[in-house]
XYZ file of C-alpha atoms in Angstrom:
754
model
C 137.816 319.987 -46.899
C 137.310 318.312 -43.301
C 137.394 314.647 -42.788
C 133.940 315.025 -41.469
C 132.925 316.688 -44.675
C 134.363 314.130 -47.238
C 131.847 312.034 -49.170
C 132.153 309.949 -52.031
C 129.612 312.625 -53.786
C 132.179 315.230 -52.905
C 135.197 313.317 -54.574
C 133.231 312.739 -57.506
C 132.181 316.259 -57.813
C 136.048 317.258 -57.804
C 136.417 316.279 -61.389
C 137.189 312.779 -61.669
C 137.945 309.674 -59.503
C 139.684 306.459 -59.203
C 138.462 304.046 -56.586
C 139.430 300.351 -55.596
C 136.642 298.299 -53.674
C 135.619 294.660 -53.100
C 132.441 295.256 -55.055
C 130.006 298.085 -56.145
C 126.384 297.939 -56.239
C 126.189 299.732 -59.636
C 128.387 300.526 -62.521
C 130.543 303.485 -61.230
C 129.996 305.601 -64.388
C 125.966 305.627 -63.538
C 126.833 306.640 -60.220
C 129.318 309.562 -61.649
C 126.311 310.421 -64.000
C 123.707 310.747 -61.146
C 126.017 313.244 -59.568
C 126.517 315.144 -62.707
C 122.853 315.338 -62.923
C 122.633 316.604 -59.498
C 120.810 313.352 -58.092
C 123.925 312.700 -55.849
C 122.927 309.043 -55.058
C 124.943 307.659 -52.450
C 126.026 303.981 -52.393
C 123.776 301.819 -50.119
C 125.075 301.514 -46.795
C 125.238 297.405 -46.800
C 127.496 297.785 -49.846
C 130.120 300.063 -49.023
C 133.477 298.058 -49.698
C 135.730 300.909 -51.080
C 139.472 301.341 -49.901
C 141.057 304.136 -51.701
C 140.187 306.840 -53.969
C 142.138 309.277 -56.067
C 140.459 312.642 -57.072
C 141.535 314.815 -59.957
C 143.624 317.272 -57.734
C 145.827 314.287 -56.707
C 144.616 313.843 -53.114
C 144.452 310.293 -52.020
C 141.542 309.369 -49.623
C 141.713 306.080 -47.893
C 138.651 304.417 -46.254
C 139.077 301.925 -43.351
C 136.524 300.348 -41.130
C 139.061 300.331 -38.074
C 139.361 303.166 -35.860
C 142.246 304.883 -34.101
C 141.890 304.254 -30.256
C 145.073 306.256 -29.469
C 147.450 303.947 -31.108
C 148.403 305.855 -33.898
C 147.114 303.695 -36.708
C 145.678 306.921 -38.723
C 149.313 307.859 -39.217
C 150.821 304.154 -39.779
C 148.134 303.343 -42.268
C 148.697 306.395 -44.159
C 152.411 305.612 -44.072
C 151.746 302.245 -45.667
C 149.514 303.760 -48.333
C 152.032 306.438 -49.345
C 154.731 303.961 -49.623
C 152.658 301.699 -51.750
C 151.407 304.289 -54.000
C 154.601 306.207 -54.248
C 152.933 309.338 -53.287
C 153.953 312.169 -50.520
C 152.461 311.206 -47.141
C 150.945 314.578 -46.837
C 148.713 313.735 -49.605
C 146.980 311.177 -47.759
C 143.740 311.609 -45.709
C 142.308 308.581 -43.869
C 138.807 308.106 -43.228
C 138.194 305.673 -40.240
C 135.241 303.872 -38.991
C 132.598 306.148 -40.342
C 129.817 303.502 -41.275
C 128.566 305.766 -44.392
C 132.110 305.852 -45.905
C 134.103 302.749 -44.750
C 133.787 299.094 -45.116
C 132.821 296.901 -42.312
C 136.062 295.213 -41.280
C 134.880 294.326 -37.960
C 135.611 296.088 -34.534
C 138.988 297.431 -33.751
C 140.339 294.715 -31.310
C 143.167 292.149 -30.654
C 145.797 294.370 -32.263
C 144.552 293.784 -35.714
C 144.696 296.998 -37.711
C 148.032 296.912 -38.869
C 148.252 292.909 -39.025
C 144.735 292.316 -40.613
C 143.217 295.474 -41.926
C 146.102 296.910 -43.535
C 146.188 293.985 -45.864
C 143.512 294.951 -48.201
C 144.518 298.248 -48.041
C 148.166 297.742 -48.936
C 146.950 295.501 -51.857
C 144.291 298.127 -53.131
C 147.088 300.841 -53.119
C 149.359 298.514 -55.168
C 146.592 297.959 -57.569
C 145.906 301.706 -58.086
C 149.481 302.174 -58.773
C 149.463 299.362 -61.218
C 146.370 300.573 -63.093
C 147.745 304.248 -63.139
C 151.134 302.974 -64.866
C 148.610 301.279 -67.680
C 146.823 304.559 -67.968
C 150.140 306.417 -68.339
C 151.699 303.832 -70.718
C 148.783 304.780 -73.155
C 149.207 308.263 -72.765
C 153.184 308.180 -73.423
C 152.843 305.367 -75.843
C 155.504 303.616 -73.733
C 155.604 299.977 -72.180
C 154.926 299.993 -68.408
C 158.356 298.815 -67.670
C 159.803 301.953 -69.028
C 158.046 303.968 -66.549
C 158.728 305.055 -62.994
C 156.338 306.471 -60.254
C 157.636 309.195 -57.701
C 155.915 311.515 -55.466
C 152.576 311.097 -57.017
C 153.872 311.290 -60.718
C 154.531 308.986 -63.505
C 157.743 309.592 -65.607
C 159.352 307.875 -68.405
C 162.420 306.440 -67.128
C 164.797 307.553 -70.190
C 163.256 310.874 -70.316
C 162.278 311.912 -66.720
C 161.279 315.412 -67.778
C 158.044 313.830 -69.324
C 155.685 313.138 -66.428
C 152.114 313.261 -65.718
C 150.412 313.428 -61.989
C 148.085 310.727 -60.581
C 145.387 313.574 -60.733
C 145.744 314.307 -64.391
C 145.199 310.668 -65.216
C 141.958 310.614 -63.518
C 140.841 314.145 -64.520
C 137.409 314.018 -65.973
C 137.143 310.364 -65.851
C 135.834 308.067 -63.111
C 137.075 304.462 -62.648
C 136.337 301.462 -60.458
C 138.682 298.444 -59.981
C 137.823 295.288 -58.100
C 140.404 294.460 -55.461
C 142.692 291.852 -56.802
C 144.351 289.856 -53.899
C 147.195 288.567 -55.955
C 148.586 292.113 -56.749
C 152.581 292.570 -56.439
C 153.516 294.630 -53.526
C 156.256 297.058 -53.304
C 159.628 295.496 -52.316
C 161.017 296.368 -48.793
C 164.079 297.720 -50.018
C 161.952 300.838 -51.805
C 160.214 301.979 -48.766
C 160.319 305.368 -48.054
C 157.853 305.857 -45.035
C 157.629 302.532 -43.584
C 160.122 302.225 -40.737
C 160.187 305.931 -40.222
C 159.142 307.737 -36.884
C 156.594 309.770 -38.900
C 154.963 312.418 -36.439
C 151.348 311.213 -35.465
C 148.661 313.511 -37.679
C 146.244 313.452 -34.717
C 148.326 315.449 -32.374
C 148.312 318.893 -33.507
C 144.502 319.215 -33.172
C 144.478 317.445 -29.694
C 147.148 320.159 -28.549
C 145.631 323.204 -30.134
C 142.041 322.429 -29.151
C 140.845 321.428 -32.611
C 137.690 319.496 -32.739
C 138.790 315.930 -32.265
C 136.940 314.564 -29.118
C 133.290 313.259 -29.298
C 132.891 315.080 -25.886
C 133.596 318.594 -27.597
C 130.957 317.969 -30.486
C 128.039 320.205 -30.812
C 125.075 320.544 -33.012
C 122.746 323.708 -33.604
C 119.462 323.109 -31.574
C 121.147 320.351 -29.494
C 119.770 319.429 -25.869
C 121.432 317.385 -23.133
C 120.439 314.411 -21.661
C 121.410 312.052 -18.518
C 120.126 308.712 -17.678
C 119.223 307.223 -14.445
C 120.144 303.654 -14.231
C 119.082 300.936 -11.979
C 120.921 300.424 -8.520
C 122.762 297.118 -9.379
C 125.759 298.792 -10.901
C 127.335 296.407 -13.447
C 125.134 293.330 -12.927
C 124.383 290.793 -15.742
C 121.892 288.422 -16.353
C 121.068 287.716 -12.652
C 119.797 291.051 -12.164
C 116.186 291.841 -13.083
C 117.173 294.217 -15.822
C 114.354 294.960 -18.204
C 111.578 294.180 -15.155
C 112.913 296.408 -12.135
C 111.214 299.773 -12.490
C 108.758 300.376 -10.024
C 107.746 304.254 -9.892
C 109.033 307.450 -11.700
C 107.848 310.549 -9.805
C 107.964 313.433 -12.408
C 106.485 315.792 -10.055
C 109.952 315.754 -8.025
C 111.667 317.820 -10.797
C 108.706 320.050 -11.502
C 110.363 323.024 -10.231
C 113.556 322.787 -12.118
C 114.226 325.010 -15.209
C 115.012 324.001 -18.650
C 113.567 320.338 -18.404
C 112.230 319.176 -21.701
C 111.149 315.776 -21.239
C 111.451 312.889 -18.865
C 111.759 309.628 -20.851
C 110.610 306.339 -19.470
C 110.659 303.211 -21.481
C 110.419 299.863 -19.415
C 113.501 300.293 -17.200
C 115.193 303.051 -19.321
C 114.973 306.289 -17.566
C 116.278 309.745 -18.542
C 115.833 313.561 -18.493
C 116.385 315.732 -21.310
C 117.175 319.626 -20.653
C 118.038 322.777 -22.517
C 121.415 322.963 -20.735
C 123.989 320.038 -19.365
C 123.779 321.437 -15.781
C 119.891 321.235 -15.742
C 120.215 317.679 -16.998
C 122.413 316.626 -14.272
C 120.375 318.324 -11.468
C 117.255 316.963 -12.881
C 118.903 313.372 -13.047
C 120.112 313.620 -9.416
C 116.849 314.939 -7.995
C 114.350 312.584 -10.011
C 112.555 310.378 -7.504
C 112.854 306.707 -8.911
C 111.808 303.655 -7.423
C 113.384 300.098 -8.233
C 112.964 296.742 -7.155
C 115.400 295.612 -4.379
C 117.907 293.233 -5.568
C 121.209 291.840 -4.006
C 121.940 288.724 -5.937
C 125.621 288.856 -6.639
C 127.888 286.284 -5.065
C 130.864 287.161 -2.990
C 133.312 289.184 -5.156
C 135.513 290.209 -2.615
C 139.090 289.615 -3.920
C 139.834 286.894 -1.247
C 136.838 285.370 -2.300
C 137.201 285.235 -5.745
C 138.806 281.951 -5.882
C 135.932 280.109 -4.215
C 133.189 281.936 -6.294
C 134.992 281.250 -9.734
C 135.496 277.482 -8.577
C 131.450 277.572 -7.926
C 130.680 279.269 -11.214
C 128.927 277.035 -13.847
C 131.278 276.109 -16.708
C 131.170 274.400 -20.147
C 134.623 272.743 -20.716
C 135.980 272.851 -24.349
C 139.165 270.814 -25.092
C 141.810 272.900 -26.857
C 144.690 270.456 -26.653
C 145.031 266.799 -25.485
C 147.923 264.645 -25.637
C 147.701 260.817 -25.302
C 148.835 259.393 -21.692
C 148.352 262.657 -19.734
C 146.829 261.087 -16.876
C 149.244 258.270 -16.704
C 152.173 260.686 -16.725
C 150.517 262.715 -13.826
C 151.119 259.380 -11.726
C 154.602 259.238 -12.445
C 155.731 262.828 -11.483
C 158.214 262.993 -8.589
C 157.752 266.511 -7.822
C 154.094 267.977 -8.056
C 153.212 271.541 -8.709
C 149.367 271.988 -8.690
C 148.470 275.817 -8.370
C 145.422 278.040 -8.606
C 146.115 281.359 -10.284
C 143.134 284.214 -9.865
C 142.885 287.272 -11.867
C 140.574 290.173 -10.211
C 137.982 292.314 -12.011
C 139.515 295.483 -13.902
C 138.294 298.707 -15.115
C 139.248 300.363 -18.533
C 139.059 303.369 -16.271
C 138.732 305.918 -19.181
C 139.693 309.228 -17.989
C 136.503 310.800 -19.247
C 133.307 309.173 -19.123
C 131.711 308.087 -21.974
C 129.735 310.597 -24.263
C 127.634 310.425 -27.458
C 125.561 312.796 -29.750
C 122.739 311.692 -31.919
C 120.504 313.266 -34.276
C 117.223 311.280 -35.139
C 114.695 312.364 -37.777
C 112.179 310.594 -39.989
C 114.828 310.389 -42.735
C 118.066 309.561 -40.931
C 119.939 308.448 -37.700
C 123.196 309.869 -37.296
C 125.391 309.319 -34.029
C 128.569 310.662 -33.053
C 130.373 308.101 -30.887
C 133.833 307.239 -29.611
C 133.013 303.536 -30.327
C 135.601 301.038 -31.106
C 132.811 299.077 -33.225
C 131.157 301.488 -35.441
C 129.521 298.764 -37.919
C 128.164 296.766 -35.051
C 126.967 299.816 -33.094
C 125.025 300.796 -36.321
C 123.557 297.151 -36.083
C 122.516 297.758 -32.462
C 120.982 301.196 -33.168
C 118.876 299.607 -35.742
C 117.705 296.994 -33.404
C 116.957 299.444 -30.737
C 115.078 302.158 -32.805
C 113.420 299.300 -35.160
C 114.533 301.245 -38.183
C 116.050 300.877 -41.608
C 119.776 300.184 -41.482
C 120.230 302.352 -44.506
C 119.001 305.331 -42.251
C 121.591 304.835 -39.625
C 124.994 306.130 -39.934
C 127.804 306.207 -37.285
C 130.266 308.993 -37.399
C 133.463 307.827 -35.311
C 135.312 310.453 -33.165
C 137.998 310.390 -30.552
C 137.074 309.760 -27.086
C 138.757 309.425 -23.669
C 140.404 306.165 -24.229
C 139.423 302.354 -23.939
C 141.173 299.144 -23.976
C 138.085 297.273 -25.186
C 134.518 297.467 -24.543
C 133.563 300.386 -22.238
C 130.316 302.383 -22.294
C 130.835 304.218 -25.543
C 128.396 301.998 -27.197
C 125.824 302.049 -24.334
C 125.866 306.105 -24.239
C 125.333 306.236 -28.206
C 122.205 304.140 -27.811
C 120.966 306.507 -25.036
C 121.647 309.556 -27.089
C 119.525 308.080 -30.116
C 116.676 307.055 -27.789
C 116.487 310.331 -26.625
C 116.760 312.247 -29.803
C 113.977 310.054 -31.183
C 111.917 310.939 -28.307
C 112.354 314.881 -28.306
C 112.818 315.322 -32.044
C 116.024 317.344 -31.575
C 119.655 316.407 -31.353
C 120.660 315.150 -27.942
C 124.254 315.124 -26.158
C 124.432 312.499 -23.453
C 127.327 311.968 -21.207
C 127.659 309.526 -18.267
C 128.682 310.742 -14.733
C 131.699 309.267 -13.373
C 130.017 306.885 -10.928
C 128.009 305.430 -13.912
C 131.042 304.794 -16.142
C 132.720 302.804 -13.168
C 129.580 300.881 -12.435
C 128.485 299.898 -15.868
C 131.585 299.851 -18.169
C 131.960 296.151 -19.152
C 134.813 294.954 -16.784
C 137.812 292.953 -17.809
C 136.479 289.857 -16.076
C 137.979 287.975 -13.222
C 139.610 284.626 -14.155
C 140.608 281.304 -12.622
C 143.586 279.325 -13.919
C 143.971 275.977 -12.354
C 147.150 274.040 -13.401
C 148.195 270.374 -12.546
C 151.709 268.991 -13.329
C 155.017 268.799 -12.296
C 158.625 267.329 -12.869
C 159.855 263.708 -13.564
C 162.603 262.050 -12.486
C 165.127 263.894 -14.599
C 163.764 267.124 -13.501
C 162.168 267.780 -16.868
C 158.294 268.671 -17.114
C 156.473 265.361 -16.921
C 152.837 266.555 -17.431
C 150.851 269.787 -17.817
C 147.090 270.151 -17.607
C 145.980 273.991 -17.541
C 142.285 274.852 -17.260
C 141.120 278.412 -17.711
C 137.830 280.183 -16.950
C 137.013 283.694 -18.344
C 133.386 284.377 -17.572
C 132.603 287.062 -20.220
C 130.946 288.066 -23.417
C 130.386 290.892 -25.782
C 128.175 292.858 -23.268
C 124.712 293.599 -24.927
C 124.123 297.246 -25.388
C 122.768 298.099 -22.303
C 119.473 300.231 -23.657
C 118.577 297.283 -25.490
C 118.289 295.448 -22.187
C 116.633 298.172 -20.176
C 114.005 298.922 -22.802
C 113.384 295.111 -23.142
C 114.104 294.986 -26.843
C 116.750 292.182 -25.966
C 116.024 289.727 -23.256
C 118.431 289.803 -20.166
C 119.579 286.303 -20.481
C 122.855 284.486 -19.740
C 124.993 284.595 -22.862
C 128.368 282.591 -23.012
C 131.263 283.567 -25.366
C 134.295 281.565 -25.979
C 137.023 284.216 -24.995
C 138.838 282.422 -22.298
C 141.242 280.532 -24.829
C 143.701 283.479 -25.879
C 147.334 282.125 -25.591
C 145.705 279.170 -23.537
C 147.951 276.705 -25.241
C 151.600 277.491 -24.346
C 154.421 278.093 -26.746
C 156.461 275.605 -24.849
C 156.346 272.004 -26.204
C 155.799 270.159 -23.135
C 155.090 266.291 -23.261
C 151.789 265.211 -22.115
C 149.866 268.170 -22.111
C 146.064 268.880 -21.683
C 144.541 272.611 -22.366
C 140.923 273.124 -21.366
C 138.889 276.469 -21.960
C 136.004 276.401 -19.247
C 133.613 278.747 -20.955
C 131.183 280.595 -18.680
C 128.579 283.433 -18.655
C 129.595 286.507 -16.968
C 128.956 286.829 -13.277
C 128.963 290.701 -13.475
C 128.774 292.744 -16.718
C 132.083 291.891 -18.486
C 133.605 291.777 -21.932
C 137.054 291.929 -23.470
C 139.958 294.356 -22.254
C 143.495 294.663 -23.115
C 145.220 291.443 -23.355
C 141.756 289.580 -22.867
C 142.256 286.434 -21.296
C 145.838 285.811 -22.622
C 147.457 288.298 -20.039
C 145.885 285.821 -16.996
C 146.829 282.851 -19.059
C 150.501 283.744 -19.320
C 150.327 284.904 -15.711
C 149.776 281.237 -15.004
C 152.018 279.788 -17.702
C 154.997 281.666 -16.827
C 154.640 281.596 -13.077
C 154.519 277.853 -13.303
C 157.451 277.094 -15.270
C 159.591 279.364 -13.380
C 158.685 277.424 -10.316
C 159.661 274.319 -11.953
C 162.841 275.891 -12.879
C 163.547 276.560 -9.445
C 162.782 273.186 -8.141
C 164.924 271.911 -10.703
C 167.758 274.407 -9.587
C 168.103 275.660 -13.226
C 168.345 279.073 -14.713
C 164.782 280.167 -15.403
C 165.443 281.281 -18.915
C 167.556 278.145 -19.757
C 165.008 275.861 -18.349
C 162.510 277.465 -20.592
C 164.611 277.472 -23.722
C 164.565 273.586 -23.386
C 160.898 273.472 -24.512
C 160.784 276.811 -26.792
C 161.311 275.656 -30.442
C 160.236 278.886 -32.129
C 163.583 280.673 -33.627
C 162.101 284.195 -33.376
C 161.281 283.690 -29.679
C 164.636 282.423 -28.848
C 166.320 285.171 -30.704
C 164.078 287.661 -28.908
C 164.945 285.977 -25.445
C 168.738 285.886 -26.367
C 168.597 289.497 -27.302
C 166.931 290.494 -23.900
C 169.288 288.632 -22.109
C 172.257 290.782 -23.509
C 170.133 293.766 -23.179
C 169.358 293.469 -19.569
C 172.824 291.900 -18.486
C 171.204 288.837 -17.330
C 173.377 286.424 -14.989
C 172.604 282.996 -15.245
C 171.795 280.911 -12.140
C 168.554 279.720 -10.193
C 166.186 282.416 -8.708
C 166.237 283.365 -5.064
C 169.865 282.731 -4.668
C 170.046 284.868 -1.444
C 168.052 283.020 0.940
C 169.642 284.087 4.064
C 169.019 288.030 3.358
C 167.589 289.519 6.642
C 167.322 293.017 5.204
C 164.060 294.890 5.376
C 164.315 295.861 1.520
C 165.270 292.923 -0.778
C 165.691 293.037 -4.435
C 164.750 290.611 -7.105
C 164.713 290.093 -11.047
C 161.827 288.270 -12.937
C 161.614 287.119 -16.426
C 158.537 286.245 -18.555
C 157.874 285.710 -22.054
C 154.708 285.321 -24.486
C 153.502 285.623 -27.908
C 150.075 286.988 -28.005
C 147.664 284.482 -29.638
C 144.251 286.172 -29.979
C 140.828 286.076 -31.752
C 138.641 282.923 -32.462
C 140.651 279.878 -31.429
C 143.094 278.652 -32.509
C 143.634 282.641 -33.283
C 146.692 283.869 -34.901
C 149.756 285.235 -33.197
C 150.638 288.908 -32.840
C 153.945 290.252 -31.684
C 156.512 288.435 -29.545
C 157.497 290.111 -26.121
C 159.738 289.255 -23.317
C 160.395 291.252 -19.923
C 162.998 291.503 -17.559
C 162.146 293.493 -14.388
C 164.101 294.609 -11.528
C 162.068 295.183 -8.065
C 162.338 296.007 -4.549
C 160.288 294.585 -1.999
C 159.787 296.050 1.529
C 159.412 292.949 3.652
C 158.036 295.123 6.475
C 155.319 296.883 4.518
C 154.795 294.578 1.534
C 155.324 297.344 -1.058
C 156.659 296.392 -4.308
C 158.584 298.959 -6.224
C 159.227 298.483 -9.758
C 162.866 299.752 -10.484
C 163.410 299.145 -14.263
C 161.779 297.165 -16.925
C 163.735 295.815 -19.959
C 161.485 294.454 -22.869
C 162.396 293.049 -25.989
C 159.849 293.153 -28.511
C 159.410 291.666 -32.206
C 156.616 292.864 -34.355
C 157.983 291.919 -37.394
C 158.095 295.118 -40.051
C 157.887 298.239 -38.021
C 155.621 300.550 -39.553
C 156.340 303.553 -37.375
C 158.925 302.982 -34.565
C 157.851 305.814 -32.692
C 154.304 304.632 -32.438
C 155.608 301.165 -31.607
C 157.591 302.482 -28.702
C 154.817 304.592 -27.497
C 152.406 301.522 -27.540
C 154.934 299.354 -25.717
C 155.612 302.001 -23.202
C 151.795 302.471 -22.495
C 151.300 298.624 -22.264
C 154.112 298.471 -19.688
C 152.735 301.396 -17.631
C 148.883 300.206 -17.456
C 149.770 296.537 -17.182
C 152.101 297.100 -14.000
C 149.286 299.449 -12.742
C 147.012 296.379 -13.086
C 149.290 294.117 -11.605
C 150.329 296.139 -8.553
C 147.169 298.039 -7.765
C 144.090 297.522 -9.639
C 140.827 295.715 -8.710
C 137.158 296.225 -8.876
C 135.148 295.864 -5.431
C 131.648 294.887 -5.233
C 128.738 294.245 -2.791
C 125.660 292.197 -3.219
C 124.188 294.863 -5.390
C 127.166 295.808 -7.737
C 130.265 297.894 -7.975
C 131.500 300.003 -5.292
C 134.663 301.349 -7.059
C 132.757 304.416 -8.077
C 135.524 307.099 -7.907
C 139.353 307.264 -8.524
C 139.600 306.935 -4.782
C 138.020 303.521 -4.906
C 140.054 302.494 -8.010
C 143.696 303.693 -7.602
C 146.096 303.601 -10.738
C 149.780 303.901 -10.708
C 151.126 307.379 -10.053
C 153.780 309.183 -11.960
C 156.179 308.935 -8.791
C 155.691 305.353 -8.945
C 156.709 304.632 -12.529
C 159.806 302.532 -13.352
C 162.608 303.078 -15.775
C 161.834 301.414 -19.066
C 164.368 300.030 -21.551
C 162.646 298.873 -24.941
C 164.706 296.948 -27.564
C 162.743 296.643 -31.066
C 163.858 293.706 -32.919
C 164.743 294.835 -36.550
C 162.542 292.395 -38.769
C 161.610 294.625 -41.711
C 161.302 291.773 -44.292
C 158.635 290.206 -42.059
C 154.965 290.800 -41.939
C 153.806 293.425 -39.615
C 152.312 291.875 -36.381
C 149.932 293.643 -33.818
C 151.674 295.861 -31.245
C 148.542 296.992 -29.352
C 148.455 294.576 -26.556
C 151.420 292.073 -26.787
C 153.832 293.924 -24.478
C 151.290 293.662 -21.646
C 150.893 290.193 -21.717
C 154.165 288.886 -19.789
C 153.842 291.655 -17.212
C 152.102 289.829 -14.174
C 154.309 286.801 -14.463
C 157.578 288.724 -14.655
C 156.503 290.832 -11.567
C 155.398 287.497 -9.741
C 158.842 286.079 -10.734
C 160.853 288.825 -9.297
C 158.919 288.831 -6.206
C 159.720 285.250 -5.784
C 163.549 285.827 -6.707
C 163.588 288.420 -3.939
C 161.645 286.640 -1.184
C 160.892 282.938 -1.811
C 157.291 283.755 -1.943
C 155.053 282.869 -4.920
C 152.056 285.125 -5.543
C 149.354 283.751 -7.466
C 146.611 286.222 -7.213
C 146.586 289.748 -8.576
C 146.707 292.415 -7.638
C 150.061 292.063 -5.739
C 149.044 295.009 -3.012
C 151.270 295.594 -0.101
C 148.852 293.837 2.211
C 148.596 290.670 0.007
C 152.210 290.821 -0.239
C 152.810 291.135 3.573
C 150.191 288.432 4.257
C 152.433 286.065 2.009
C 155.609 286.921 3.643
C 154.177 286.283 7.111
C 152.519 283.032 6.091
C 155.648 281.940 4.591
C 157.584 282.821 7.902
C 155.043 281.036 10.034
C 155.315 277.826 7.974
C 159.226 277.699 8.323
């Protein structure tokens, strides 16, 4: 039975079932009776809260509302369940993100799957085991403390030949348990799978060409659709979306074969054809006239600072000590600095794709979304249908680091399937994905502060602006179902409050609506915020002529952070002393070493902490060309309990490569009408021959709670690289990316100022 075929009905028909859930809408025995009578009534979709099911054959099916975005959580969650249930790992089947079969645990974001979502799963598994022990105690007429669980079996301690399987205990019966949050969990010392590098279960199908990716999914009688989007790629509320279409000349494609329908709903324009190449040809040839619009402000990299300063903001105080302004007046060395982050793309290797089948009775969508339950709500709004009819089947996609176009294209497919009465597959073109995917937003951080007479931090004021929101489903805007209005979300406060305990601190999040379509991306606002935090403290350490790590440790009280940093110093053979201690070098190629530390705090402020990470990076800078070459990156990482060390290493490695690429190369370009970085030539990423050597040290803390890993290692990246550039050249870089042209200009400016 494949994962796509597993339903509660099929599990019940296996001859017995034990389930743990938050709540059930009807007595479980009644549900079993319905199946036995052939009714097969499914649980209402808005009340699906089940976590774990054990069927009569001993197989364990686990239902989780989160999805695997390539992080390996399908494997890691199965390791947790296998350990807590004392069953073989191979007995576990994970069902992720399917809205018919899994609880709504929110979107898969913020490195929360292991840290947050796994908690109820672990407790449910422990409760299942305790229940089965009690059932076996009755069968064996033995007290529970005389029984032991091993490999999906329960045995009598003094007579281990007497045993019964989990499957036999539920055979012919159906049980439902309500989740007990106070259940005792398995002792760390008894772990069999947690902490082991179990091979990822999703890899074999990807290697052998098995059905994994939504791009490969096909349905009988399926058609192909392509959308024609307005010519203001990526524009947000300032563009006339929802009221910009002037004319569609359907006769312009009358000569093309295979056209099934041209769909026009306000500003939503699409073609549906029998074959994909026919849909592509029709979308390119269809004559569509739009209103002229060129209303974006100047978003060129060198103009972002002025544009972000002028953008309307709503200040929100996150932290304010007494006496900040008075302390500012007593500073002996003032360091006021503006840090600018550019627009970044997710840059998924394949454009987003989805398949939908809409009938009078049901709406089924196959999608690579990271937010299946939220997407279902959007589809309900888009189609104005009953929620119970809609189901999102989550499949693998071509990668995302937050909100890309996966949800938008699912909405496209659902609309087109409704219009033609057949299943429809829709895939975006590369230029559409690049233009319309919600960007990781540009960000402005402004710091005021400096040193007192004793070279201590005297005051610190930190203001951050991250103009972004959740990126409303694009078909909702284009069809006019949702008005195209400015929406502000409070997303700029991630790790805005530094972990350093400075005196006289003020931290402000200047919340703002998007300038262009922008939402969350890996590291959200934390990566730029830490770029500013860690660059600024590094600058003060230099002014105080102190070792940059030792100076930070004056203000860092977290013992795990201190232990992490001390381990990194040893790992990287750190040599104490002030930065930029070879000021008189005349070499064309100079070397530098930079340090940065962060613990990623995410989610709604004040949020919660994920893993700790610290970087030391060695670089070369060509002073003639401005080219930065990352040579070696040392990273020390503390995520508490490590569920799968291979998976953690893979995540850290990916974080390092992607964030290094973002810092050195990546930025989205615009003109007055929208995005102009519409292909790989316009949005370069780090090449294989540019990769640094990477040295990863995992801190062993298996007795601690597991922390999120998916983003934390990227957060110190920009500051570490900037600090290494200063160590090599004496020049501070405060605007990402550190392209050769920008570095060369900074070096020339510094030379001219001497």
